[in-house]
Amino acid sequence: MSRFLSQSDTSEISDFLSAPRLGTFQALTRQKTPEDAIELHQATMNLGVSIMAVTGLIEVAVRNSACNTLNDAFQVTDWLTNPPTSLNWSAIEKSSIKKAAKNAQRAKYSKLSGPEKTALDSAAFPNGRPQGIKHRKVAEKRQSTIAVSEGEIIAQLTMHFWKRLFSENYEDTLWRRGLKRVFPNKNLSRALIAKELEVIYQTRNRLAHHEPVYGGRLSDTLFAIDFVSKNLGSRVASTESPFYKLVLPQLDILEGQVAIFRSTFVRLS
C-alpha cells in the first residue's frame, strides 16, 4: 500500500488518523515510517470488520436463544420487564432494561409524522403544554407515552446485557432454570461460557471505539469465537451444528483477514 502514497498523501492521512493513533502502529513497525504504520492500521481495520461480522451474529443468536429458552422456562414472554418473584434483577440490569425501553420509544417516535407527534400531546400534557418548555423536553414527554413491546425493548439491549445473564449473579435464577440449554453441552460450565462471552464483548467494545485487536487479544478472541460457534445450541462441540453452518461464511472471511493481517504484521514488524 505504502508505495502508492505520495509524501503529501502520507501527511494528510496522518492528520486524518491523528498522531497518537498512528503512533500506536508506528511503534509496532520495523522501519518506524508513517507509510508502514498506515498500512498496518488498514490491515487491523479490515480484520476488525470481519470480527464484528462474526460477533454480531453471535450476539443476535445468543440473545434470541436466551429469550426463547427463558420464555419456555418462565412460561411467560414478559419476564424481562415483569420478572417472576424468583428473578431479582441487579441494579445494572434494571438500568439497562429501562434505557432500552426509552431507546425503543425514541425509535418509534422518530418514525412518526409531525401531526402524529403532536397528537401525543393530549397524553403527554393532560393539563396543556407548559409555556416556554424546550423542544427536547416536549419530545421526551411525548416519547414516554408511547407503548413498546417486549420485543422492541429486547432489540435495544446490548451484548453487555446478554453476556451478564450468564454471570454468577444469575446462576440459580437463570442458568439452572433454563440458560444452560442455550449451551447444552454438559461438559461446559457456566463460568467457562461467561468467560468466553466476556472476551467477545470486550473485543466488540474495543472495535466499536475503532481500537486495534492484535496479539494476545486477537488469539483470545479467535478462541472465543470458535468456542461459541461450535457449542451454541449443540450438545457437543461441532462444526456440523446449525449455528456453525450459519456463521461459516463469516468465519471463512475472518480466517482470510487474519492471515492477511498476520502476514502484514510479520512483514512490517
mmCIF file of C-alpha atoms in Angstrom:
data_model
loop_
_atom_site.group_PDB
_atom_site.id
_atom_site.type_symbol
_atom_site.label_atom_id
_atom_site.label_comp_id
_atom_site.label_asym_id
_atom_site.label_seq_id
_atom_site.Cartn_x
_atom_site.Cartn_y
_atom_site.Cartn_z
ATOM 1 C CA MET A 1 0.000 0.000 0.000
ATOM 2 C CA SER A 2 2.688 2.487 1.017
ATOM 3 C CA ARG A 3 4.193 2.527 -2.483
ATOM 4 C CA PHE A 4 1.038 4.232 -3.766
ATOM 5 C CA LEU A 5 1.236 7.092 -1.262
ATOM 6 C CA SER A 6 2.983 10.350 -2.023
ATOM 7 C CA GLN A 7 4.579 12.374 0.746
ATOM 8 C CA SER A 8 1.602 14.734 0.580
ATOM 9 C CA ASP A 9 -0.816 11.776 0.850
ATOM 10 C CA THR A 10 1.017 10.455 3.888
ATOM 11 C CA SER A 11 0.949 13.827 5.597
ATOM 12 C CA GLU A 12 -2.786 14.284 5.092
ATOM 13 C CA ILE A 13 -3.637 10.706 6.060
ATOM 14 C CA SER A 14 -1.571 11.131 9.212
ATOM 15 C CA ASP A 15 -3.735 14.136 10.079
ATOM 16 C CA PHE A 16 -6.918 12.146 9.381
ATOM 17 C CA LEU A 17 -5.842 9.352 11.728
ATOM 18 C CA SER A 18 -4.107 11.619 14.310
ATOM 19 C CA ALA A 19 -0.527 11.355 15.509
ATOM 20 C CA PRO A 20 -1.345 9.485 18.756
ATOM 21 C CA ARG A 21 -3.426 6.857 16.919
ATOM 22 C CA LEU A 22 -0.876 6.372 14.155
ATOM 23 C CA GLY A 23 1.894 6.314 16.745
ATOM 24 C CA THR A 24 0.469 3.070 18.161
ATOM 25 C CA PHE A 25 1.007 1.362 14.815
ATOM 26 C CA GLN A 26 4.281 3.095 14.051
ATOM 27 C CA ALA A 27 5.704 1.739 17.319
ATOM 28 C CA LEU A 28 4.920 -1.769 16.052
ATOM 29 C CA THR A 29 6.679 -1.423 12.696
ATOM 30 C CA ARG A 30 10.319 -2.193 11.986
ATOM 31 C CA GLN A 31 11.079 0.886 9.886
ATOM 32 C CA LYS A 32 9.012 3.232 12.082
ATOM 33 C CA THR A 33 7.743 5.039 8.985
ATOM 34 C CA PRO A 34 4.298 6.643 8.674
ATOM 35 C CA GLU A 35 3.693 4.681 5.474
ATOM 36 C CA ASP A 36 4.212 1.312 7.177
ATOM 37 C CA ALA A 37 2.102 2.434 10.128
ATOM 38 C CA ILE A 38 -0.745 3.389 7.771
ATOM 39 C CA GLU A 39 -0.575 0.004 6.046
ATOM 40 C CA LEU A 40 -0.693 -1.849 9.369
ATOM 41 C CA HIS A 41 -3.558 0.378 10.504
ATOM 42 C CA GLN A 42 -5.584 -0.543 7.432
ATOM 43 C CA ALA A 43 -4.907 -4.245 7.946
ATOM 44 C CA THR A 44 -6.244 -4.028 11.514
ATOM 45 C CA MET A 45 -9.330 -2.140 10.326
ATOM 46 C CA ASN A 46 -10.141 -4.817 7.733
ATOM 47 C CA LEU A 47 -9.617 -7.501 10.358
ATOM 48 C CA GLY A 48 -11.911 -5.632 12.754
ATOM 49 C CA VAL A 49 -14.734 -5.513 10.210
ATOM 50 C CA SER A 50 -14.565 -9.292 9.837
ATOM 51 C CA ILE A 51 -14.535 -9.840 13.596
ATOM 52 C CA MET A 52 -17.558 -7.567 14.015
ATOM 53 C CA ALA A 53 -19.498 -9.518 11.375
ATOM 54 C CA VAL A 54 -18.936 -12.820 13.202
ATOM 55 C CA THR A 55 -19.511 -11.491 16.703
ATOM 56 C CA GLY A 56 -22.613 -9.646 15.522
ATOM 57 C CA LEU A 57 -24.149 -12.960 14.510
ATOM 58 C CA ILE A 58 -23.093 -14.452 17.837
ATOM 59 C CA GLU A 59 -24.781 -11.601 19.724
ATOM 60 C CA VAL A 60 -28.047 -11.998 17.800
ATOM 61 C CA ALA A 61 -28.050 -15.786 18.243
ATOM 62 C CA VAL A 62 -27.220 -15.688 21.964
ATOM 63 C CA ARG A 63 -29.905 -13.037 22.519
ATOM 64 C CA ASN A 64 -32.640 -14.925 20.694
ATOM 65 C CA SER A 65 -31.652 -18.309 22.125
ATOM 66 C CA ALA A 66 -31.687 -16.876 25.648
ATOM 67 C CA CYS A 67 -35.089 -15.256 25.095
ATOM 68 C CA ASN A 68 -36.655 -18.399 23.642
ATOM 69 C CA THR A 69 -35.256 -20.569 26.421
ATOM 70 C CA LEU A 70 -36.385 -18.250 29.214
ATOM 71 C CA ASN A 71 -39.830 -17.801 27.639
ATOM 72 C CA ASP A 72 -40.233 -21.564 27.971
ATOM 73 C CA ALA A 73 -38.699 -21.732 31.446
ATOM 74 C CA PHE A 74 -40.878 -18.979 32.941
ATOM 75 C CA GLN A 75 -43.931 -19.743 30.783
ATOM 76 C CA VAL A 76 -44.320 -16.004 30.075
ATOM 77 C CA THR A 77 -42.959 -13.680 27.416
ATOM 78 C CA ASP A 78 -42.615 -10.605 29.613
ATOM 79 C CA TRP A 79 -40.062 -11.983 32.097
ATOM 80 C CA LEU A 80 -37.762 -9.153 31.096
ATOM 81 C CA THR A 81 -39.955 -6.253 32.219
ATOM 82 C CA ASN A 82 -42.236 -8.189 34.562
ATOM 83 C CA PRO A 83 -39.906 -10.742 36.154
ATOM 84 C CA PRO A 84 -41.312 -13.542 38.312
ATOM 85 C CA THR A 85 -40.725 -13.301 42.058
ATOM 86 C CA SER A 86 -37.814 -15.742 41.770
ATOM 87 C CA LEU A 87 -35.902 -13.357 39.497
ATOM 88 C CA ASN A 88 -34.432 -10.247 41.061
ATOM 89 C CA TRP A 89 -32.634 -8.066 38.533
ATOM 90 C CA SER A 90 -29.495 -6.330 39.767
ATOM 91 C CA ALA A 91 -29.300 -2.533 39.548
ATOM 92 C CA ILE A 92 -27.218 -2.835 36.365
ATOM 93 C CA GLU A 93 -29.816 -4.938 34.566
ATOM 94 C CA LYS A 94 -32.677 -2.722 35.775
ATOM 95 C CA SER A 95 -30.865 0.291 34.364
ATOM 96 C CA SER A 96 -30.165 -1.482 31.056
ATOM 97 C CA ILE A 97 -33.816 -2.508 30.634
ATOM 98 C CA LYS A 98 -35.049 0.996 31.467
ATOM 99 C CA LYS A 99 -32.613 2.547 28.995
ATOM 100 C CA ALA A 100 -33.585 0.022 26.301
ATOM 101 C CA ALA A 101 -37.275 0.843 26.789
ATOM 102 C CA LYS A 102 -36.557 4.567 26.365
ATOM 103 C CA ASN A 103 -34.496 3.877 23.258
ATOM 104 C CA ALA A 104 -37.358 1.797 21.834
ATOM 105 C CA GLN A 105 -39.781 4.660 22.472
ATOM 106 C CA ARG A 106 -37.387 7.110 20.858
ATOM 107 C CA ALA A 107 -37.027 4.852 17.829
ATOM 108 C CA LYS A 108 -40.810 4.624 17.359
ATOM 109 C CA TYR A 109 -41.209 8.368 17.870
ATOM 110 C CA SER A 110 -38.640 9.137 15.168
ATOM 111 C CA LYS A 111 -40.794 7.310 12.609
ATOM 112 C CA LEU A 112 -43.953 9.330 13.318
ATOM 113 C CA SER A 113 -45.133 12.194 11.133
ATOM 114 C CA GLY A 114 -45.382 15.720 12.528
ATOM 115 C CA PRO A 115 -49.150 15.516 13.126
ATOM 116 C CA GLU A 116 -48.763 12.097 14.775
ATOM 117 C CA LYS A 117 -46.154 13.508 17.168
ATOM 118 C CA THR A 118 -48.380 16.483 18.003
ATOM 119 C CA ALA A 119 -51.294 14.128 18.693
ATOM 120 C CA LEU A 120 -49.310 12.683 21.601
ATOM 121 C CA ASP A 121 -49.608 15.985 23.478
ATOM 122 C CA SER A 122 -53.013 15.084 24.919
ATOM 123 C CA ALA A 123 -51.424 12.188 26.806
ATOM 124 C CA ALA A 124 -48.074 13.864 27.459
ATOM 125 C CA PHE A 125 -49.579 17.106 28.733
ATOM 126 C CA PRO A 126 -53.115 16.404 30.050
ATOM 127 C CA ASN A 127 -53.237 19.871 31.604
ATOM 128 C CA GLY A 128 -51.896 21.571 28.493
ATOM 129 C CA ARG A 129 -48.348 22.074 27.306
ATOM 130 C CA PRO A 130 -46.450 24.468 29.617
ATOM 131 C CA GLN A 131 -45.341 27.776 28.164
ATOM 132 C CA GLY A 132 -41.663 28.049 27.290
ATOM 133 C CA ILE A 133 -40.949 24.323 27.564
ATOM 134 C CA LYS A 134 -37.943 23.310 25.497
ATOM 135 C CA HIS A 135 -38.366 21.207 22.357
ATOM 136 C CA ARG A 136 -36.232 18.412 23.834
ATOM 137 C CA LYS A 137 -38.479 18.159 26.875
ATOM 138 C CA VAL A 138 -41.574 18.093 24.680
ATOM 139 C CA ALA A 139 -40.114 15.203 22.674
ATOM 140 C CA GLU A 140 -39.152 13.286 25.835
ATOM 141 C CA LYS A 141 -42.609 13.678 27.353
ATOM 142 C CA ARG A 142 -44.258 12.555 24.130
ATOM 143 C CA GLN A 143 -41.952 9.559 23.828
ATOM 144 C CA SER A 144 -42.752 8.473 27.384
ATOM 145 C CA THR A 145 -46.393 7.946 26.361
ATOM 146 C CA ILE A 146 -45.555 5.507 23.569
ATOM 147 C CA ALA A 147 -46.191 1.832 24.295
ATOM 148 C CA VAL A 148 -43.392 -0.504 23.250
ATOM 149 C CA SER A 149 -43.439 -4.276 23.082
ATOM 150 C CA GLU A 150 -41.132 -6.680 24.866
ATOM 151 C CA GLY A 151 -39.563 -7.499 21.510
ATOM 152 C CA GLU A 152 -38.848 -3.850 20.792
ATOM 153 C CA ILE A 153 -37.116 -3.499 24.156
ATOM 154 C CA ILE A 154 -35.132 -6.695 23.597
ATOM 155 C CA ALA A 155 -33.877 -5.354 20.267
ATOM 156 C CA GLN A 156 -32.413 -2.328 22.059
ATOM 157 C CA LEU A 157 -30.458 -4.298 24.652
ATOM 158 C CA THR A 158 -26.739 -4.680 24.018
ATOM 159 C CA MET A 159 -24.243 -7.520 24.255
ATOM 160 C CA HIS A 160 -23.376 -6.206 27.720
ATOM 161 C CA PHE A 161 -26.833 -7.223 28.970
ATOM 162 C CA TRP A 162 -26.926 -10.645 27.346
ATOM 163 C CA LYS A 163 -23.469 -11.717 28.470
ATOM 164 C CA ARG A 164 -24.307 -10.688 32.044
ATOM 165 C CA LEU A 165 -27.193 -13.159 32.113
ATOM 166 C CA PHE A 166 -24.503 -15.862 32.220
ATOM 167 C CA SER A 167 -22.769 -14.304 35.237
ATOM 168 C CA GLU A 168 -22.593 -15.847 38.709
ATOM 169 C CA ASN A 169 -25.343 -13.426 39.828
ATOM 170 C CA TYR A 170 -27.912 -15.460 37.912
ATOM 171 C CA GLU A 171 -26.578 -18.993 38.318
ATOM 172 C CA ASP A 172 -29.678 -20.188 40.207
ATOM 173 C CA THR A 173 -32.370 -18.000 38.680
ATOM 174 C CA LEU A 174 -31.375 -18.081 35.006
ATOM 175 C CA TRP A 175 -28.605 -20.600 34.307
ATOM 176 C CA ARG A 176 -30.049 -23.569 36.182
ATOM 177 C CA ARG A 177 -33.587 -22.511 35.343
ATOM 178 C CA GLY A 178 -33.007 -22.622 31.604
ATOM 179 C CA LEU A 179 -29.996 -20.808 30.162
ATOM 180 C CA LYS A 180 -27.860 -23.960 30.281
ATOM 181 C CA ARG A 181 -29.993 -25.184 27.377
ATOM 182 C CA VAL A 182 -28.526 -22.390 25.234
ATOM 183 C CA PHE A 183 -25.201 -24.242 25.600
ATOM 184 C CA PRO A 184 -26.447 -27.810 26.183
ATOM 185 C CA ASN A 185 -23.008 -29.444 26.251
ATOM 186 C CA LYS A 186 -22.928 -30.857 29.797
ATOM 187 C CA ASN A 187 -19.136 -30.643 29.892
ATOM 188 C CA LEU A 188 -19.283 -26.850 29.803
ATOM 189 C CA SER A 189 -19.639 -24.822 32.974
ATOM 190 C CA ARG A 190 -21.498 -21.551 33.245
ATOM 191 C CA ALA A 191 -18.234 -19.870 34.322
ATOM 192 C CA LEU A 192 -16.416 -21.012 31.171
ATOM 193 C CA ILE A 193 -19.229 -19.797 28.920
ATOM 194 C CA ALA A 194 -19.335 -16.471 30.762
ATOM 195 C CA LYS A 195 -15.567 -16.116 30.322
ATOM 196 C CA GLU A 196 -15.690 -16.589 26.548
ATOM 197 C CA LEU A 197 -18.706 -14.298 26.135
ATOM 198 C CA GLU A 198 -16.815 -11.661 28.120
ATOM 199 C CA VAL A 199 -13.886 -11.906 25.702
ATOM 200 C CA ILE A 200 -16.242 -11.386 22.752
ATOM 201 C CA TYR A 201 -17.954 -8.472 24.493
ATOM 202 C CA GLN A 202 -14.660 -6.741 25.322
ATOM 203 C CA THR A 203 -13.432 -7.138 21.757
ATOM 204 C CA ARG A 204 -16.675 -5.813 20.266
ATOM 205 C CA ASN A 205 -16.493 -2.843 22.609
ATOM 206 C CA ARG A 206 -12.898 -2.156 21.601
ATOM 207 C CA LEU A 207 -13.706 -2.388 17.894
ATOM 208 C CA ALA A 208 -16.754 -0.152 18.320
ATOM 209 C CA HIS A 209 -14.305 2.513 19.502
ATOM 210 C CA HIS A 210 -12.072 1.830 16.478
ATOM 211 C CA GLU A 211 -9.251 0.365 18.549
ATOM 212 C CA PRO A 212 -6.987 -2.356 17.098
ATOM 213 C CA VAL A 213 -7.161 -6.016 18.064
ATOM 214 C CA TYR A 214 -3.915 -7.956 17.756
ATOM 215 C CA GLY A 215 -1.510 -10.126 19.734
ATOM 216 C CA GLY A 216 -2.920 -11.957 22.743
ATOM 217 C CA ARG A 217 -6.272 -10.203 22.481
ATOM 218 C CA LEU A 218 -6.681 -11.442 18.905
ATOM 219 C CA SER A 219 -5.763 -15.016 19.876
ATOM 220 C CA ASP A 220 -8.207 -14.941 22.788
ATOM 221 C CA THR A 221 -10.930 -13.529 20.543
ATOM 222 C CA LEU A 222 -10.453 -16.164 17.872
ATOM 223 C CA PHE A 223 -10.607 -18.900 20.515
ATOM 224 C CA ALA A 224 -13.808 -17.432 21.999
ATOM 225 C CA ILE A 225 -15.423 -17.163 18.565
ATOM 226 C CA ASP A 226 -14.528 -20.785 17.780
ATOM 227 C CA PHE A 227 -15.794 -21.909 21.200
ATOM 228 C CA VAL A 228 -19.180 -20.227 20.896
ATOM 229 C CA SER A 229 -19.619 -21.121 17.222
ATOM 230 C CA LYS A 230 -19.116 -24.819 17.927
ATOM 231 C CA ASN A 231 -21.092 -25.006 21.182
ATOM 232 C CA LEU A 232 -24.072 -22.671 20.814
ATOM 233 C CA GLY A 233 -27.153 -24.902 20.674
ATOM 234 C CA SER A 234 -25.064 -28.062 20.349
ATOM 235 C CA ARG A 235 -24.674 -30.952 22.819
ATOM 236 C CA VAL A 236 -21.106 -31.492 21.616
ATOM 237 C CA ALA A 237 -18.594 -29.067 20.129
ATOM 238 C CA SER A 238 -19.249 -29.456 16.420
ATOM 239 C CA THR A 239 -18.663 -27.854 13.048
ATOM 240 C CA GLU A 240 -21.872 -29.571 11.926
ATOM 241 C CA SER A 241 -24.183 -27.694 14.286
ATOM 242 C CA PRO A 242 -26.816 -25.391 12.732
ATOM 243 C CA PHE A 243 -25.250 -22.252 14.195
ATOM 244 C CA TYR A 244 -21.760 -23.154 12.983
ATOM 245 C CA LYS A 245 -23.154 -23.654 9.488
ATOM 246 C CA LEU A 246 -24.887 -20.277 9.721
ATOM 247 C CA VAL A 247 -21.727 -18.424 10.709
ATOM 248 C CA LEU A 248 -19.350 -20.406 8.469
ATOM 249 C CA PRO A 249 -19.264 -17.880 5.575
ATOM 250 C CA GLN A 250 -18.255 -15.127 8.004
ATOM 251 C CA LEU A 251 -15.711 -17.448 9.653
ATOM 252 C CA ASP A 252 -14.134 -18.139 6.272
ATOM 253 C CA ILE A 253 -13.810 -14.419 5.560
ATOM 254 C CA LEU A 254 -12.386 -13.853 9.043
ATOM 255 C CA GLU A 255 -9.822 -16.594 8.539
ATOM 256 C CA GLY A 256 -8.642 -14.870 5.356
ATOM 257 C CA GLN A 257 -8.396 -11.478 7.059
ATOM 258 C CA VAL A 258 -6.471 -12.983 9.981
ATOM 259 C CA ALA A 259 -3.964 -14.466 7.521
ATOM 260 C CA ILE A 260 -3.571 -11.130 5.719
ATOM 261 C CA PHE A 261 -3.171 -9.239 8.990
ATOM 262 C CA ARG A 262 -0.619 -11.642 10.409
ATOM 263 C CA SER A 263 1.470 -11.682 7.241
ATOM 264 C CA THR A 264 1.366 -7.879 7.149
ATOM 265 C CA PHE A 265 2.302 -7.690 10.819
ATOM 266 C CA VAL A 266 5.244 -10.084 10.359
ATOM 267 C CA ARG A 267 6.468 -8.225 7.265
ATOM 268 C CA LEU A 268 6.344 -4.794 8.859
ATOM 269 C CA SER A 269 7.308 -5.534 12.460
#
